[in-house]
Coordinates of C-alpha atoms and ligand atoms in Angstrom, one line a residue:
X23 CA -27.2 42.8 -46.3
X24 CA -28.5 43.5 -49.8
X25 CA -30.6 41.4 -51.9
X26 CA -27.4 40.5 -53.9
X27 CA -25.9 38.8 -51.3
X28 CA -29.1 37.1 -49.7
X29 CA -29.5 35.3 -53.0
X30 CA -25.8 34.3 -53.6
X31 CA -26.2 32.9 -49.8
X32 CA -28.5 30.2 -51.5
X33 CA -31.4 28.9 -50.3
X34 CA -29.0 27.0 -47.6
X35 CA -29.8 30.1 -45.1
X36 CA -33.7 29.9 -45.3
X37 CA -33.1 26.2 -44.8
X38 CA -31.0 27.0 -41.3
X39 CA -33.7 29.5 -40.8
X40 CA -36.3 27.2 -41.1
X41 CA -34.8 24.7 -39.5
X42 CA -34.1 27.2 -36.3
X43 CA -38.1 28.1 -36.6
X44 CA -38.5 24.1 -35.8
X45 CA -36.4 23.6 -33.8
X46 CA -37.8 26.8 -31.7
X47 CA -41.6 25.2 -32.1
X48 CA -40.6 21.7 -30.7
X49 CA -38.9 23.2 -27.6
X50 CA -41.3 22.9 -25.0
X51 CA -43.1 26.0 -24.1
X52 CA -42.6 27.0 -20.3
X53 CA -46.6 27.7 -20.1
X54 CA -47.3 24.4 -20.7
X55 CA -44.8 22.7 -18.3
X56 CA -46.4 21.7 -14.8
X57 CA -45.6 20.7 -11.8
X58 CA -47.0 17.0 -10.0
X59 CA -48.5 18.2 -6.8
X60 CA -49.6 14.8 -5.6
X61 CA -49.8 11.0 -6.8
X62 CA -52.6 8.1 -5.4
X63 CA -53.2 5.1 -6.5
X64 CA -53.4 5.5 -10.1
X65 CA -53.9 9.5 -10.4
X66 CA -51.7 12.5 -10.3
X67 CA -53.2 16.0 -9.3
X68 CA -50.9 18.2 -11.2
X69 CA -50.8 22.2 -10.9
X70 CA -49.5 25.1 -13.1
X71 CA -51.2 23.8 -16.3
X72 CA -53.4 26.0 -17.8
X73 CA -55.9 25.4 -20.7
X74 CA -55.6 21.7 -20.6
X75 CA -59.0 20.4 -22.2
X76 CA -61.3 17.7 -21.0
X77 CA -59.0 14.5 -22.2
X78 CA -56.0 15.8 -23.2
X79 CA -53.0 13.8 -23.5
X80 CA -50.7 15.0 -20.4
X81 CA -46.8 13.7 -20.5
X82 CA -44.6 13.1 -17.2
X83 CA -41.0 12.0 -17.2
X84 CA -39.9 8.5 -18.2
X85 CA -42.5 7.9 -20.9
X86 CA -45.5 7.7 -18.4
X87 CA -48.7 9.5 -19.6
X88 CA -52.1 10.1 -18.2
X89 CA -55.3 11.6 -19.4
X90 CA -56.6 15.0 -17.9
X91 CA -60.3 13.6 -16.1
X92 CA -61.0 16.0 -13.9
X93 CA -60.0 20.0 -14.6
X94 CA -60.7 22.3 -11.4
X95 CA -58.6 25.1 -10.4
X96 CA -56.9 24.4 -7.4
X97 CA -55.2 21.9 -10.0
X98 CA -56.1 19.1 -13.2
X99 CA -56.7 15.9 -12.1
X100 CA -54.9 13.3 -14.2
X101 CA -55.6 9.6 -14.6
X102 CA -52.1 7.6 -15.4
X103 CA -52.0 4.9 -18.4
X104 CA -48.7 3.1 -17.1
X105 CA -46.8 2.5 -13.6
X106 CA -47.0 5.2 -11.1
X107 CA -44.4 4.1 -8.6
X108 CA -41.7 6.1 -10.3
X109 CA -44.1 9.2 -10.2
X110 CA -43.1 11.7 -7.3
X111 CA -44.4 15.2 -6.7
X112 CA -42.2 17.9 -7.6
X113 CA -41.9 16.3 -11.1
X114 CA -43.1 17.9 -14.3
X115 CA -45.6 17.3 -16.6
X116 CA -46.4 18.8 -20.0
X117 CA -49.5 19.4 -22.2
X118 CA -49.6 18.1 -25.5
X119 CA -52.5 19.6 -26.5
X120 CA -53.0 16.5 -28.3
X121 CA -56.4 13.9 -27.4
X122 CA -55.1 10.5 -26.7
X123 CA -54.7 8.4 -29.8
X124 CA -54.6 4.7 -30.4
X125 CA -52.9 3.1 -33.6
X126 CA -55.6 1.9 -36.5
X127 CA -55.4 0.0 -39.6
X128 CA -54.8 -3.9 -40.8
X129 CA -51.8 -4.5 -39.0
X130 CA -53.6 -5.1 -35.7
X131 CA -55.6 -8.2 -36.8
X132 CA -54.0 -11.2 -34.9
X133 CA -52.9 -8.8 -32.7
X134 CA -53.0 -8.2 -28.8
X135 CA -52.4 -4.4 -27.4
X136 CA -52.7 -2.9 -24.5
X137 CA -55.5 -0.4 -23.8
X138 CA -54.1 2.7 -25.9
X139 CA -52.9 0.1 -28.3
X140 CA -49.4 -0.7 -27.3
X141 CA -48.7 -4.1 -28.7
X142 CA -47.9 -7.0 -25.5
X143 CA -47.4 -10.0 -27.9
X144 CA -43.7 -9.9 -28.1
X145 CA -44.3 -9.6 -32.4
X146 CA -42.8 -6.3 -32.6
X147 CA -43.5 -3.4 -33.7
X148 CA -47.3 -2.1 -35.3
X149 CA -47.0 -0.3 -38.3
X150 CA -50.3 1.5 -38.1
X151 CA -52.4 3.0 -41.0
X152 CA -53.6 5.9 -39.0
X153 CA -53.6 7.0 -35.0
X154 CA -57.1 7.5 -34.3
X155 CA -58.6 9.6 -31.2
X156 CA -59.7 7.4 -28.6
X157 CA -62.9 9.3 -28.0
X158 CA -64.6 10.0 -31.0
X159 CA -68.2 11.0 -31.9
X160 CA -70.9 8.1 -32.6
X161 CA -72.4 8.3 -36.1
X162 CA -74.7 11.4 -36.8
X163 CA -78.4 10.1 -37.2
X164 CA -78.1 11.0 -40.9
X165 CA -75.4 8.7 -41.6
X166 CA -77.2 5.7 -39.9
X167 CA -78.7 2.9 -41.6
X168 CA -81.7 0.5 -39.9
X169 CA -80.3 -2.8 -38.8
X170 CA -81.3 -5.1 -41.7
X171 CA -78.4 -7.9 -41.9
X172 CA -78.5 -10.8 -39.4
X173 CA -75.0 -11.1 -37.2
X174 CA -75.2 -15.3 -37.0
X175 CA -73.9 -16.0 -33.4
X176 CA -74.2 -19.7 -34.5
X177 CA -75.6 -20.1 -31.0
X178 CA -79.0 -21.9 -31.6
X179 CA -81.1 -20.4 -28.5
X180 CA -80.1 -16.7 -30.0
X181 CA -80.4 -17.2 -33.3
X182 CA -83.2 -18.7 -33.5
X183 CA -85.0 -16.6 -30.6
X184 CA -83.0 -13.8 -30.1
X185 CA -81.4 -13.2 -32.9
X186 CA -79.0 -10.0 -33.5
X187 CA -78.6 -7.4 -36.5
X188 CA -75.4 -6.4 -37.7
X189 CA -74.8 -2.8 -36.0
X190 CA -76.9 -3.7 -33.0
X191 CA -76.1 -3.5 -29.4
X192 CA -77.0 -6.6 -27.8
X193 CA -76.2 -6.8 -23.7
X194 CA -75.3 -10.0 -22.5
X195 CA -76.1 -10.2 -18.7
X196 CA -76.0 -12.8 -15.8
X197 CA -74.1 -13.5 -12.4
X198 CA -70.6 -14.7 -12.4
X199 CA -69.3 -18.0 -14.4
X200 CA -72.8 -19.1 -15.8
X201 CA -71.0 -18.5 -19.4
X202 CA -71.0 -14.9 -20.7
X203 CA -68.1 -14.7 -22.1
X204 CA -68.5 -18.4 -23.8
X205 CA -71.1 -16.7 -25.8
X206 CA -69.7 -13.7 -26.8
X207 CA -66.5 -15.8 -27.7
X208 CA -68.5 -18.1 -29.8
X209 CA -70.0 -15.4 -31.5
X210 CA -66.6 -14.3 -32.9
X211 CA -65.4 -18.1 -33.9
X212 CA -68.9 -18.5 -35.7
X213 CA -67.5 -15.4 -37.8
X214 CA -64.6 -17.6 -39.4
X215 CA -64.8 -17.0 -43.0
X216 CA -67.5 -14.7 -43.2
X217 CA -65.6 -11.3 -43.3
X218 CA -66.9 -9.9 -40.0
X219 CA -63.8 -8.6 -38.0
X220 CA -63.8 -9.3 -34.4
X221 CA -62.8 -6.9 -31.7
X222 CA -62.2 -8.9 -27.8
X223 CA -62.0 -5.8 -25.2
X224 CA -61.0 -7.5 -22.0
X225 CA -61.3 -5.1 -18.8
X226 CA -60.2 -6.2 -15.5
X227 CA -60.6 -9.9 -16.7
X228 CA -57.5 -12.4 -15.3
X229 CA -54.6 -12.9 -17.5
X230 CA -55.9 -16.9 -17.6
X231 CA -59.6 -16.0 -18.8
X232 CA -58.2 -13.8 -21.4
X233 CA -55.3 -16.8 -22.2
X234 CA -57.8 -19.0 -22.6
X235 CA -59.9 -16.7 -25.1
X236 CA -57.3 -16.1 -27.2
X237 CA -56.2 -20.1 -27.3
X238 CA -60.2 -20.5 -28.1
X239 CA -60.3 -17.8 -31.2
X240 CA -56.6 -19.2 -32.4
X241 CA -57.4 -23.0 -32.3
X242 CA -61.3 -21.9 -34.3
X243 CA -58.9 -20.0 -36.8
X244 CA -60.4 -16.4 -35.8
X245 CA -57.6 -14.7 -34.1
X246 CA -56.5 -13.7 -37.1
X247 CA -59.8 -11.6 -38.2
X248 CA -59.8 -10.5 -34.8
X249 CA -58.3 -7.7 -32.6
X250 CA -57.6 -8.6 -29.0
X251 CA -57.5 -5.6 -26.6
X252 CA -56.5 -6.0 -22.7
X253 CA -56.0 -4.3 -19.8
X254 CA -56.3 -6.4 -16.9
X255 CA -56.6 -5.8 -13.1
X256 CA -53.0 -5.2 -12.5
X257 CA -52.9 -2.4 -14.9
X258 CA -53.2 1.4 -14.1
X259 CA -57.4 2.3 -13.5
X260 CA -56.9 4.7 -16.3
X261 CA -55.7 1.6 -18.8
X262 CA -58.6 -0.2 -17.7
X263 CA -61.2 3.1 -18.3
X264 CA -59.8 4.1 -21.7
X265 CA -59.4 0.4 -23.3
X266 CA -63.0 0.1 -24.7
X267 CA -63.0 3.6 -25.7
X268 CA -59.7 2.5 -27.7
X269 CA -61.1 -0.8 -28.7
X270 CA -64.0 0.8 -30.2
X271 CA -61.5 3.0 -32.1
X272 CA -59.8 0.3 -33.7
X273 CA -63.2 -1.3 -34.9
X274 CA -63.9 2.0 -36.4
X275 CA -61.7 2.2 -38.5
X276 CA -62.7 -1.6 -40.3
X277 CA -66.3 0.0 -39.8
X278 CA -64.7 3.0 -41.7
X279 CA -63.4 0.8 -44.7
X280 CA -67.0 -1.0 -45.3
X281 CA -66.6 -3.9 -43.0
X282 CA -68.8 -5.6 -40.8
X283 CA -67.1 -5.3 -37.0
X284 CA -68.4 -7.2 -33.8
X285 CA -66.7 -6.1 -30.7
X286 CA -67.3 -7.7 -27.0
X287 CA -66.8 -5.3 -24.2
X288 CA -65.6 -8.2 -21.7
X289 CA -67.0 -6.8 -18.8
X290 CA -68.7 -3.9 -18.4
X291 CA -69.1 -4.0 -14.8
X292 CA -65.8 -3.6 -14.0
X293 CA -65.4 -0.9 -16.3
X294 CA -67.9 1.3 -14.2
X295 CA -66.0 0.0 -10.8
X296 CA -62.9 1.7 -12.4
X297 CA -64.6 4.6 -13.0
X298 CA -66.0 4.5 -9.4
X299 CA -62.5 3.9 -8.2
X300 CA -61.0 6.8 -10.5
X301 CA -63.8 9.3 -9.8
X302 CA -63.8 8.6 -5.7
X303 CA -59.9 9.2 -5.8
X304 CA -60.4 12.4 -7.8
X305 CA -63.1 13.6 -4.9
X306 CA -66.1 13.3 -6.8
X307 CA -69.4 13.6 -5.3
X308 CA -70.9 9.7 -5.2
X309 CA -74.4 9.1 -6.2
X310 CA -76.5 6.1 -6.3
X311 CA -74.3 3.1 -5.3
X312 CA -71.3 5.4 -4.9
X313 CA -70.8 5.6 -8.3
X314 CA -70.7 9.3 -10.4
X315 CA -73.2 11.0 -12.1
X316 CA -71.7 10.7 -15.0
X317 CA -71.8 6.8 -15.3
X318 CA -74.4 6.7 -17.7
X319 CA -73.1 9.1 -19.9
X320 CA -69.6 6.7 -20.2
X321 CA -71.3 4.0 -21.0
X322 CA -73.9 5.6 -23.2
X323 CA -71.4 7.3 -25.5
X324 CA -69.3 4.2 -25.8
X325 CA -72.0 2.2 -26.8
X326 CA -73.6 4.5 -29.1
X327 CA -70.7 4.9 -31.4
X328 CA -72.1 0.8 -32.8
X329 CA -74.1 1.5 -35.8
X330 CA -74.7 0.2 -39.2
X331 CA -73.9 2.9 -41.7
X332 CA -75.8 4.2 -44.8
X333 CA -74.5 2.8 -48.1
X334 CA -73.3 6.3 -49.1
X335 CA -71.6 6.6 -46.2
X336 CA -69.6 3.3 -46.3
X337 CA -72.1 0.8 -45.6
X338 CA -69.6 -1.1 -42.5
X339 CA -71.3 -1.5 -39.4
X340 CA -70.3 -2.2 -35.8
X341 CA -72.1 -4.6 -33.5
X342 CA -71.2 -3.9 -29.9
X343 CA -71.8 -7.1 -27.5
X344 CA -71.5 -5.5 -24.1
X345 CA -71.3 -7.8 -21.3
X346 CA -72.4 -7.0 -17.8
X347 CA -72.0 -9.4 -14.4
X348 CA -75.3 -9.3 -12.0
X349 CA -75.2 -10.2 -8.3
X350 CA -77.3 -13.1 -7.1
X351 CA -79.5 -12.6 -10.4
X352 CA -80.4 -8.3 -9.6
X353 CA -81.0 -7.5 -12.6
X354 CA -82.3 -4.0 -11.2
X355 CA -79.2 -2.8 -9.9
X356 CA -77.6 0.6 -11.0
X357 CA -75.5 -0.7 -14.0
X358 CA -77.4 -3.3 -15.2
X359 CA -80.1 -1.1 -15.9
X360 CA -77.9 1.4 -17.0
X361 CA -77.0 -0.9 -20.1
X362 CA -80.2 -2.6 -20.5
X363 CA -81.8 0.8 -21.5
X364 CA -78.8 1.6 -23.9
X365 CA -78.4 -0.9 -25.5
X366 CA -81.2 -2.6 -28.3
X367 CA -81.7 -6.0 -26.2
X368 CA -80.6 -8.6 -23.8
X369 CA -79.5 -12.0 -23.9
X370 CA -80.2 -13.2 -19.9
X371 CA -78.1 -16.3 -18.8
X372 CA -79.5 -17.9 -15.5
X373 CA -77.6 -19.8 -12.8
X374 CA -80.8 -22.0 -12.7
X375 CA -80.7 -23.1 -16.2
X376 CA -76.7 -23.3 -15.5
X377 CA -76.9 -26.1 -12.6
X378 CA -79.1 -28.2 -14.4
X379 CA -76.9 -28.3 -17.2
X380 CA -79.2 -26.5 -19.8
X381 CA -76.3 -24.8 -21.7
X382 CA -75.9 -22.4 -22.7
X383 CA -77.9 -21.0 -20.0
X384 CA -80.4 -18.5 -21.8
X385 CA -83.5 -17.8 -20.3
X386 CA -85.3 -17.0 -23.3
X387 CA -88.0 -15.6 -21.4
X388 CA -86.0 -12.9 -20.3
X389 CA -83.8 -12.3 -23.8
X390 CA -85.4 -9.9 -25.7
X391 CA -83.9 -8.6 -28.9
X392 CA -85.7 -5.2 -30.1
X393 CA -84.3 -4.8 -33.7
X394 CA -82.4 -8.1 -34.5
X395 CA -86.1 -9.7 -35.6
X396 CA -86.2 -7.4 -38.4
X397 CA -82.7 -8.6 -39.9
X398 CA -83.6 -12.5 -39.6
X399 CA -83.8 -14.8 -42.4
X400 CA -87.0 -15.0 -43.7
X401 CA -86.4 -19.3 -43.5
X402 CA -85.8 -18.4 -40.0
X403 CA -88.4 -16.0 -39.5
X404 CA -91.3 -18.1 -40.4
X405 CA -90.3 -20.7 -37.6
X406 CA -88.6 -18.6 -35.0
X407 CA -92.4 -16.9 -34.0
X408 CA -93.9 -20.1 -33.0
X409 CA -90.5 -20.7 -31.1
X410 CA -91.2 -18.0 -28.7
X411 CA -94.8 -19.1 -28.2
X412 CA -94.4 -22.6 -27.9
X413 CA -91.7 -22.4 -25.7
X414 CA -93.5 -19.9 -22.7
X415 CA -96.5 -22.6 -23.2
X416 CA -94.2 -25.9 -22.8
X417 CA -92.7 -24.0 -19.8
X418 CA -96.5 -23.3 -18.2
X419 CA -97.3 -26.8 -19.3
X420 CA -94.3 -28.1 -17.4
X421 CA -94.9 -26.4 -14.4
X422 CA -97.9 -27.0 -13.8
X423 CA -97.3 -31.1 -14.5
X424 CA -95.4 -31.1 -11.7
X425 CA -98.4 -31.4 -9.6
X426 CA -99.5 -34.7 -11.1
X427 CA -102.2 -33.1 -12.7
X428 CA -104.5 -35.6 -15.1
X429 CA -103.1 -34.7 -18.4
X430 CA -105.1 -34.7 -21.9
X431 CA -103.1 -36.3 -24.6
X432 CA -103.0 -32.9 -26.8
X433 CA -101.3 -31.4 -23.8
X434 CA -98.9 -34.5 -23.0
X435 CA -97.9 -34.6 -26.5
X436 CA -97.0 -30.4 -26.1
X437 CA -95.0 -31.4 -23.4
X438 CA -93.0 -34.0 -25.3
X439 CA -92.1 -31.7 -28.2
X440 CA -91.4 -29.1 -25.6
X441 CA -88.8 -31.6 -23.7
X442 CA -87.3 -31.9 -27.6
X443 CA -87.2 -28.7 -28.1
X444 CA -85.5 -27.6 -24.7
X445 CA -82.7 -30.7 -25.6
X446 CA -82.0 -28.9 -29.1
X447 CA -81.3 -25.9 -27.8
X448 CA -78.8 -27.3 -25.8
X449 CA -75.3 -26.6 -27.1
X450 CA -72.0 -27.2 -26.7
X451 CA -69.7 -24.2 -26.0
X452 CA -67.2 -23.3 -29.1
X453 CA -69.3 -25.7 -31.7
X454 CA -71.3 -22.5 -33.6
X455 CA -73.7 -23.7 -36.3
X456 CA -74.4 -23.1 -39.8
X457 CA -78.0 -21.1 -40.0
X458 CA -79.1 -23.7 -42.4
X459 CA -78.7 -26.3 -40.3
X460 CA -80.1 -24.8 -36.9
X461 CA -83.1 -24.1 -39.1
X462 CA -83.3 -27.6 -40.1
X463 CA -83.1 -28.6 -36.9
X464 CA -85.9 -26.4 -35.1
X465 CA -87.9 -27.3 -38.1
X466 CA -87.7 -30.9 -37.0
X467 CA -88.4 -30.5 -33.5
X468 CA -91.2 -28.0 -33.3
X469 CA -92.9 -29.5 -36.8
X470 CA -92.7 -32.8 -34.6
X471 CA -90.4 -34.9 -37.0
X472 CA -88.5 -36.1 -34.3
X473 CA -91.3 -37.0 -32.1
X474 CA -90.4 -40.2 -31.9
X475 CA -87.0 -40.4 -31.8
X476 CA -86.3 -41.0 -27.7
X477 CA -85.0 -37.6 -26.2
X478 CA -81.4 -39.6 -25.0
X479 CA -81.1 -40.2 -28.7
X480 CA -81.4 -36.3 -29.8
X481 CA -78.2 -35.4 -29.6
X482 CA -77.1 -38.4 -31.7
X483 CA -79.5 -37.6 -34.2
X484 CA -78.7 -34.0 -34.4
X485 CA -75.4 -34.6 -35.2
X486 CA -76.5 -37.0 -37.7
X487 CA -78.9 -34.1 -39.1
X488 CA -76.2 -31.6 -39.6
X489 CA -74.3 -34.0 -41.2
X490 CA -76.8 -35.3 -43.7
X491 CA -78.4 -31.2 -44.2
X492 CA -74.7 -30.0 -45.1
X493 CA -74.3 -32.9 -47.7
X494 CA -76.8 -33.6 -49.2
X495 CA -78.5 -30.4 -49.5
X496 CA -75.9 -27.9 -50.8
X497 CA -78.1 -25.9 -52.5
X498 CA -80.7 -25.8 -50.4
X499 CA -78.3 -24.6 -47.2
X500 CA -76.8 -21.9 -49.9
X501 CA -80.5 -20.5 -51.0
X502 CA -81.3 -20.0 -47.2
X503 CA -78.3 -18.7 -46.1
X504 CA -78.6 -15.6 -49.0
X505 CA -82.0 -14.8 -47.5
X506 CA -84.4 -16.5 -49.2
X507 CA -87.6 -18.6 -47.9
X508 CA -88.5 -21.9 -47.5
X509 CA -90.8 -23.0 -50.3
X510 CA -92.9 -26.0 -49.4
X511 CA -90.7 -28.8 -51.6
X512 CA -87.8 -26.9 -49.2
X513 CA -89.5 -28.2 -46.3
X514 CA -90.8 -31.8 -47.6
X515 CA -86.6 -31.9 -48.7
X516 CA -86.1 -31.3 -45.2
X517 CA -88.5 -33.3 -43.6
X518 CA -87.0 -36.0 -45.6
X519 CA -83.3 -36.0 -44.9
X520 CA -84.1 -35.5 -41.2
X521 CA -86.3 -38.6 -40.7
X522 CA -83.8 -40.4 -42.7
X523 CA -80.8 -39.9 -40.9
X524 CA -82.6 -40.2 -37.2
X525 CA -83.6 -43.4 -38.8
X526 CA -80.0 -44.3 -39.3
X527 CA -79.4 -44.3 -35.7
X528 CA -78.5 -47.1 -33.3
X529 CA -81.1 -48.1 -30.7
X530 CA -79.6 -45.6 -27.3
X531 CA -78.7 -48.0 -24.8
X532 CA -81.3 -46.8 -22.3
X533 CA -85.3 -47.3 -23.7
X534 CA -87.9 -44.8 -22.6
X535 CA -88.6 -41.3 -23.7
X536 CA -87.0 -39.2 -21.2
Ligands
LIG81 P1 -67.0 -14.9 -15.4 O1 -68.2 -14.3 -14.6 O2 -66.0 -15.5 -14.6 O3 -66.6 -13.9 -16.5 P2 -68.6 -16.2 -17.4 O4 -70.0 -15.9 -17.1 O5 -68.0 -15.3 -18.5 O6 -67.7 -16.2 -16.2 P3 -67.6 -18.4 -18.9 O7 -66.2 -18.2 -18.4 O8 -67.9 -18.2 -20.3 O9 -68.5 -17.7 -17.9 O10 -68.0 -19.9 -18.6 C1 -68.0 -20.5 -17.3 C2 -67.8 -22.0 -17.4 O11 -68.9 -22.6 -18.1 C3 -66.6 -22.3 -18.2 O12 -65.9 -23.3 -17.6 C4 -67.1 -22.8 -19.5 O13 -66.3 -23.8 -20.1 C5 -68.5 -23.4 -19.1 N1 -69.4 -23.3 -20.2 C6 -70.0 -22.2 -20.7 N2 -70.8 -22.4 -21.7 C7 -70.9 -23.7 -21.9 C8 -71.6 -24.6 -22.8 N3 -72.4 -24.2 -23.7 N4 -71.3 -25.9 -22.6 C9 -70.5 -26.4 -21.7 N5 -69.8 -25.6 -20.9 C10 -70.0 -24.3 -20.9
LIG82 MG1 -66.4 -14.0 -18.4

């Protein structure tokens, strides 16, 4: 064929020819086709594949994937993300050559996805911005900003003594039902309106805790700032391993645009179970409570991808609130520890404080928060040290009262401040506060303004408080809430609207002071 007649052909021929080419680089490639050698619960070992790497998307028939875990020779091991039953050996299985990906972008707000991001709402499809690797590398050091913004939980006890930065990782820890995931939940509803996107990871939680999450974040007009991702107990170990990985990829992305991200990893202690589980069935050797070596490593390179980013470099940040379940209060146990040295704190709930009804149940003895102090309001700030201090000497105080020790007045009056104190931090679940007001309220009980209001009347007046602080002092809540500090008229404003709304108050029913 001479030139001639290649260009009176048109370009129609390079266009079959090219089309041909494609067609010849989608066809799968018999080196990359394996063979299923064996299926447990929850893992395939497949054979025949060759250069798979370390988490690489591997395809079987009927839309089922896995992710390649384990790679020896005798064959990969291969951790499924979907039903297994209709997995058999003898049946193929392809590279991809491909990490796995989950979708990103706007669209998943108000959403609920599985955990590679597979939406289980029934509201169709998700147009996705990007498909983001599920793994990804944490923030180089370079790109990191300190933690300098507060993330409000509007829960007073934290706040106030614990309180959290914006890119921090704060571990919430304590035995089952005491109210963990309250917290973290309450954290998200006290972001309504603020801009913070919320990311809820659930991980081998039950379908009616998780129900009852999302009812909580739609009825406090969050779910729609928020991302819900869940892979509960019924799902495939592998779903349950990847979904905070895949979570965390989702909040990236927000983190990526500028925004500030909180995301609640609802519960870690199941996640390293699945592991556990996973790395047993793959023949793994154990190590200290039968868990892997590489436990620490998961958790650790999960966690450390929450940051706060450098202006130049975006300026979003990502709060990670990891939640871990203790057994009969051991807090020294493999995992726990695990995550209390990652992370940058802990907030400790105690069953104690939980069957007296002191909730939330923080034990603010054991909460510590290593970086958040630095990102407190400086109206909070000047208050929230005493806090601390007063409270570990009202506790000592109490204790030793018990014995029906002789008491000087200085210390009786301690302990009656301290018993007003303890009542204001009580709180009721899903009602998150306004900074200003939980800082006119400590004000009033540490300062001693509500000395002599009796404590059955406290939560009367606090509600009166709030009330009075959030009307009549606009301006005053604004000026503290952009960072600035109290000035002495702030305080004599204060000290005014609170005596004069606790001396609005009925007479309680029952006299007496406690
Ligand atoms: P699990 O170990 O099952 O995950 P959990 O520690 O996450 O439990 P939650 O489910 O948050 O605990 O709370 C346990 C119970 O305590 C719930 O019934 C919840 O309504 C109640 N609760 C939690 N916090 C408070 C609070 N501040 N005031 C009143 N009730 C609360
Ligand atoms: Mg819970």
């Amino acid at each position: 064929m001479n030139e001639e007649t290649l260009q009176g052909l048109g370009p129609s021929v390079f266009r079959l020819l090219e089309d041909s080419l494609d067609d010849a680089r989608a066809a799968p490639d018999l080196r990359e086709t394996g063979v299923v050698r064996a299926v447990s619960r929850g893992i395939a070992r497949v054979g025949g594949l060759s250069d798979v790497i370390d988490q690489e998307l591997i395809r079987f028939p009927e839309g089922l994937v896995g992710l390649a875990v384990d790679l020896a020779e005798a064959g990969i091991g291969v951790a499924l993300l979907g039903d297994h039953t209709k997995l058999e050996a003898g049946q193929p299985a392809w590279r991809t050559g491909r990490a796995i990906e989950v979708p990103v972008g706007h669209a998943l707000l108000g959403r609920i996805v599985d955990g590679i991001g597979r939406p289980i709402d029934q509201k169709g499809e998700i147009r996705a911005e990007a498909h983001w690797p599920v793994e990804r590398p944490a923030a180089p050091i370079i790109a990191r900003a300190p933690v300098a913004r507060p993330l409000h939980t509007g829960i007073k006890a934290i706040d106030a003594a614990i309180p959290v930065g914006r890119g921090q990782r704060q571990l919430i820890l304590g035995d089952r039902q005491i109210g963990k995931t309250s917290i973290a939940v309450d954290t998200l509803l006290n972001q309504r309106g603020s801009g913070v996107i919320g990311v809820y990871c659930a991980i081998g939680q039950r379908a009616a805790g998780v129900a009852r999450v999302i009812a909580t974040l739609r009825r406090g007009g969050m779910l729609d700032q928020c991302v819900i991702v869940v892979a509960g107990p019924e799902d495939a170990p592998g779903l349950q391993f990847i979904a905070p990985y895949a979570a965390t990829s989702i909040a990236e992305f927000f983190m990526a645009q500028g925004r500030d991200v909180v995301i609640v990893h609802d519960d870690l202690t199941r996640h390293a179970r699945t592991w556990r589980e996973l790395s047993l069935l793959l023949r793994r050797p154990p190590g200290r409570e039968a868990y892997p070596g590489d436990i620490f490593f998961v958790h650790a390179r999960l966690l450390e991808r929450a940051t706060r980013l450098r202006e130049d470099h975006g300026g979003g940040s990502l709060t990670a609130l990891p939640i871990v379940e203790t057994q009969a209060q051991n807090l020294s146990a493999y995992i726990p520890t695990n995550l209390i040295s990652i992370t940058d704190g802990q907030i400790y709930l105690s069953p104690e404080l939980f069957h007296k009804g002191q909730l939330p149940a923080i034990d603010i003895g054991k909460s510590v928060s290593r970086v958040g102090g630095r990102a407190q309001l400086p109206a909070w700030r000047s208050i929230a040290g005493d806090l601390r201090l007063f409270y570990a000497q009202f506790e000592e105080f109490e204790a030793f009262a018990r014995f029906g020790t002789q008491l000087d007045a200085s210390t009786r009056q301690a302990l009656e401040r301290g018993r007003r104190v303890r009542e204001m931090l009580r709180q009721d679940e899903h009602a998150p506060l306004a900074a200003s007001s939980q800082i006119g309220l400590l004000l009033a009980t540490i300062r001693g303004w509500l000395d002599e209001v009796p404590i059955a009347s406290l939560a009367a007046a606090e509600a009166a408080i709030v009330e009075r602080i959030v009307h009549a002092l606009p301006e005053l809540c604004r000026r503290i809430e952009d960072g600035q500090p109290l000035t002495d008229d702030d305080h004599a404003c204060l000290q005014t609207a609170v005596v004069e709304s606790a001396r609005t108050l009925p007479p309680p029913a029952r006299a007496g002071s406690s």
